[in-house]
Short mmCIF file of C-alpha atoms and ligand atoms in Angstrom, two decimals:
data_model
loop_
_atom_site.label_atom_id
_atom_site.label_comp_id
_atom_site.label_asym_id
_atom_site.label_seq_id
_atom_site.Cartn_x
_atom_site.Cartn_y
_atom_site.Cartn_z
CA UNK A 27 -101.86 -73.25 -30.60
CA UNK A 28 -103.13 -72.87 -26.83
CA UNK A 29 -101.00 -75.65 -25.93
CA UNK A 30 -98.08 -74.09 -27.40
CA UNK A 31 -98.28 -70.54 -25.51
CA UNK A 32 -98.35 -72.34 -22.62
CA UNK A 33 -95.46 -74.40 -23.48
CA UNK A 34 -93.99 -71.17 -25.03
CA UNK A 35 -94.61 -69.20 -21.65
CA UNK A 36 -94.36 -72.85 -19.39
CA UNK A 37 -90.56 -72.45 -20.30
CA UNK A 38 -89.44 -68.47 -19.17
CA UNK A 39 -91.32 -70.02 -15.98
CA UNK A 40 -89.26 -72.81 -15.36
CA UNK A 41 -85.87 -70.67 -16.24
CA UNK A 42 -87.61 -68.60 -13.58
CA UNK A 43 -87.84 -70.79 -11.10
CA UNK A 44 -84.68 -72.19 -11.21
CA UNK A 45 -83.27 -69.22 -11.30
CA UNK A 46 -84.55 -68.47 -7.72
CA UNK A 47 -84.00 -71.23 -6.30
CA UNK A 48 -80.29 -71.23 -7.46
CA UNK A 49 -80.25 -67.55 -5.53
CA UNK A 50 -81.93 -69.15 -3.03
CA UNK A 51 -78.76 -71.72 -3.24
CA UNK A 52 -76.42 -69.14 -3.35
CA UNK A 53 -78.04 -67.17 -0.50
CA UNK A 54 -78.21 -70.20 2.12
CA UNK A 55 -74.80 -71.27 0.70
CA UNK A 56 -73.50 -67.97 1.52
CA UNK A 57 -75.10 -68.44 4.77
CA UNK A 58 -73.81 -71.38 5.68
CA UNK A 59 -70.47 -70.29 5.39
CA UNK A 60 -70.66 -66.95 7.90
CA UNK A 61 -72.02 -69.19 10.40
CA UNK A 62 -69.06 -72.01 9.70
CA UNK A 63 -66.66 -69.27 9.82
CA UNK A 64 -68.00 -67.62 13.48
CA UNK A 65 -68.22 -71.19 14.75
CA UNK A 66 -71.69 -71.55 16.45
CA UNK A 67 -70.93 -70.93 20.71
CA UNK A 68 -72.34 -74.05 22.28
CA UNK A 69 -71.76 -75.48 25.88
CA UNK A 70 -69.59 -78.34 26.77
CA UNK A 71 -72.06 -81.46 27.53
CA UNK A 72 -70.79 -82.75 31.19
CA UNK A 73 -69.92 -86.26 31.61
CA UNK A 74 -69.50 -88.74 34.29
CA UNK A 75 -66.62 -87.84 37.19
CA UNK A 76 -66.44 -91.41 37.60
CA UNK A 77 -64.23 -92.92 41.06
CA UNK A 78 -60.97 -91.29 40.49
CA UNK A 79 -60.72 -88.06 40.82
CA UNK A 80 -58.30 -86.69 43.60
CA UNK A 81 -58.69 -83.18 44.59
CA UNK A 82 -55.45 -81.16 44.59
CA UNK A 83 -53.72 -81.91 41.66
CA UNK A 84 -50.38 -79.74 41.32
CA UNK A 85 -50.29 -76.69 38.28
CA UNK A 86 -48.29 -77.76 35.35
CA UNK A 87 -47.54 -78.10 31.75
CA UNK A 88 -46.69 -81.51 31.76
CA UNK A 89 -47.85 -84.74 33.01
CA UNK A 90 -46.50 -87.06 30.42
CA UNK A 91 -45.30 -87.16 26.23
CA UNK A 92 -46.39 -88.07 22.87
CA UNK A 93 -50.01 -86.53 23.17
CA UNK A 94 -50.56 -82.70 23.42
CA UNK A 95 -54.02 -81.29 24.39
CA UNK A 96 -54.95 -78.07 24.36
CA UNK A 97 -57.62 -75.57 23.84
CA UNK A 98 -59.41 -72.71 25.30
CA UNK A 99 -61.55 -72.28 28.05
CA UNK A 100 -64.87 -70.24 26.74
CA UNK A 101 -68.37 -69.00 27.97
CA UNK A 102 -72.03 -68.85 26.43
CA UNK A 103 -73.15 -66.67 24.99
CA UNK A 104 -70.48 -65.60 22.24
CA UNK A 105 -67.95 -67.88 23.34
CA UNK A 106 -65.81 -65.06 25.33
CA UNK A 107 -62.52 -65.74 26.89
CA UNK A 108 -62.99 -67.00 30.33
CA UNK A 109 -59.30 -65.18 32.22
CA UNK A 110 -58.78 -66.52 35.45
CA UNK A 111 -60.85 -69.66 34.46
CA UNK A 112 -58.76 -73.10 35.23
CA UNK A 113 -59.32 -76.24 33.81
CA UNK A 114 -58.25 -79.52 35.29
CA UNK A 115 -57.22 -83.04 34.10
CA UNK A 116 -56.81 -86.41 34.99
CA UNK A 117 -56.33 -89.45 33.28
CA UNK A 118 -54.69 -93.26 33.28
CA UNK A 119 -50.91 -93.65 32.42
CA UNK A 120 -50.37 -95.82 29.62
CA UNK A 121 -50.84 -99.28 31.16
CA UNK A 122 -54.66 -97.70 32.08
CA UNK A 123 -53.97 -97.08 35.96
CA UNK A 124 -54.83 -93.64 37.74
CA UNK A 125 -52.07 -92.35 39.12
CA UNK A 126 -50.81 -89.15 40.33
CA UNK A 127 -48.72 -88.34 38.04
CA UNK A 128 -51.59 -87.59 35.58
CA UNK A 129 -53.54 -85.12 37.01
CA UNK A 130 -52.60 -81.10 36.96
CA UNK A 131 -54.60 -77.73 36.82
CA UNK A 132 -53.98 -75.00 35.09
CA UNK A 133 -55.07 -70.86 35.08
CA UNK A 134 -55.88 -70.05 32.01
CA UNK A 135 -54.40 -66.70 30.79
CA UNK A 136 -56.17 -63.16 29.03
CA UNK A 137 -56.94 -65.41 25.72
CA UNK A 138 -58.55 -68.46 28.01
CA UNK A 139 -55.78 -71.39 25.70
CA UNK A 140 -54.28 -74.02 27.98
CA UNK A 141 -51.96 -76.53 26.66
CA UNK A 142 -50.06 -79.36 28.04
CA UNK A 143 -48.08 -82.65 27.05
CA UNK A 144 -49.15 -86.07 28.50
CA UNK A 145 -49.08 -89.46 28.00
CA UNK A 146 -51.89 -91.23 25.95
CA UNK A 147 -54.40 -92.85 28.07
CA UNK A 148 -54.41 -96.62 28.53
CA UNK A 149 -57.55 -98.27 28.16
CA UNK A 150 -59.25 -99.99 31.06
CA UNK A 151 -62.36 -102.71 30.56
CA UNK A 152 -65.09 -101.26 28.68
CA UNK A 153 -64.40 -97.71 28.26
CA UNK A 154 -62.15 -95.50 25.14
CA UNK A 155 -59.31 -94.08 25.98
CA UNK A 156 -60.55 -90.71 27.58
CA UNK A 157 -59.22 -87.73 29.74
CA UNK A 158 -61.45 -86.46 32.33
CA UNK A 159 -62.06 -82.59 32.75
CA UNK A 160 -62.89 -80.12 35.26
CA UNK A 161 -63.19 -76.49 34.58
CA UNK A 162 -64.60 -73.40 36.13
CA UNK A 163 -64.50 -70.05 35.61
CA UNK A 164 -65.84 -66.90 38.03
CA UNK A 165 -69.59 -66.43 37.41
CA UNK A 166 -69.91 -69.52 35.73
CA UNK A 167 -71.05 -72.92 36.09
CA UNK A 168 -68.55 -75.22 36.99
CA UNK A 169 -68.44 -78.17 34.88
CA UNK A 170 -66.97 -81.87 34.80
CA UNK A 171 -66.62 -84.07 31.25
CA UNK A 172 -64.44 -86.27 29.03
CA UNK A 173 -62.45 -85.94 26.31
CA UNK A 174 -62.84 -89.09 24.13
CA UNK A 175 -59.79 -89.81 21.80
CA UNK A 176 -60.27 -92.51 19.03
CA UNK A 177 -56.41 -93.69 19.40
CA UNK A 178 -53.06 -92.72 18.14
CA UNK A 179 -53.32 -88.85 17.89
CA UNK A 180 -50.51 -86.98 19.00
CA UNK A 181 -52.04 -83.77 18.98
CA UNK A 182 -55.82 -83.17 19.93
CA UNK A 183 -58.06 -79.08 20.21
CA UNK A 184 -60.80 -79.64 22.97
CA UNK A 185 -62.28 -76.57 23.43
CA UNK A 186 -64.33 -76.21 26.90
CA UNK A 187 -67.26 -73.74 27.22
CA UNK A 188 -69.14 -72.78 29.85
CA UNK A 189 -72.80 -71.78 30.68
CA UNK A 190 -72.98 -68.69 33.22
CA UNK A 191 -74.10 -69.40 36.54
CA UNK A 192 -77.89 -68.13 37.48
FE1 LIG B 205 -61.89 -92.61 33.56
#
C-alpha cells in the first residue's frame, strides 16, 4: 500500500520534472537562438604577415576574376561599423607567385562592407590557398591575418573585427 503511494505520487513527480526540464529546453533553446541571431562580436585572430607584403598597394575593386571577397570591417565591443577603416589584401596569382597585380586597399564606407573580385590563389609548398589581410581603423588596433579558402569557391564573407586600441 506504502509502496504504491509512492509509486502513485513517484509518477506526478517525474511528469514534474520533465516538465521543467523541457521549459528549461525551451528556455535555453530560445536562448540560443537570440544570441545566433545577434551574432556574438568577437575579434579577428591575427596571423602571420609572412615575406611578401609590399607596402603601397594601389585602391581598387579589382585585382583579378572568378573569386569575390567581401565583408565588413567591424570593432569590439558590439561589432560597430568601423567608417574610414581600410582593409588591405594581397595574395598569389593563380600559378602561386606574388605579384603586384594582387594586392589593393580599400576605404571602407558609412556601413564598414568592402568587396572586390580577384583571382583564386595558387597554392605554393606547404601552405592552403590563403589571402593575406591588413586592416585598421582610427582608434583601433591595427591588425594583420589570413583568409583560408578550402578551394573552388567563387564567392567567400570574411568579416574583419577589430579590438580598440588602449
Ligand atoms: Fe602567403
Amino acid at each position: 500500500m506504502k509502496r504504491r503511494t509512492k509509486g502513485g505520487r513517484s509518477l506526478p513527480v517525474a511528469l514534474a520534472v520533465l516538465f521543467l526540464s523541457g521549459m528549461l529546453l525551451f528556455a535555453s533553446g530560445g536562448e540560443g537562438k537570440d544570441a545566433a541571431a545577434s551574432r556574438p562580436c568577437r575579434p579577428t585572430p591575427a596571423d602571420i604577415e609572412g615575406p611578401f607584403y609590399k607596402p603601397g598597394a594601389p585602391a581598387r575593386t579589382v585585382t583579378g576574376s572568378g573569386l569575390v571577397v567581401r565583408g565588413r570591417l567591424l570593432g569590439i565591443p558590439d561589432c560597430r561599423p568601423l567608417a574610414g577603416g581600410r582593409i588591405e589584401w594581397w595574395q598569389t596569382d593563380r600559378r602561386g607567385r606574388y605579384d603586384d597585380g594582387h594586392r589593393g586597399i580599400q576605404t571602407v564606407p558609412p556601413d564598414g562592407a568592402y568587396r572586390f573580385s580577384t583571382d583564386f590563389p595558387g597554392v605554393y609548398p606547404g601552405r592552403p590557398p590563403h589571402i593575406h589581410f591588413k586592416a585598421a581603423a582610427p582608434g583601433y588596433r591595427p591588425l594583420t591575418t589570413q583568409l583560408y579558402l578550402g578551394g573552388g569557391e567563387s564567392e567567400v564573407e570574411f568579416d574583419i573585427v577589430l579590438v580598440p586600441a588602449k
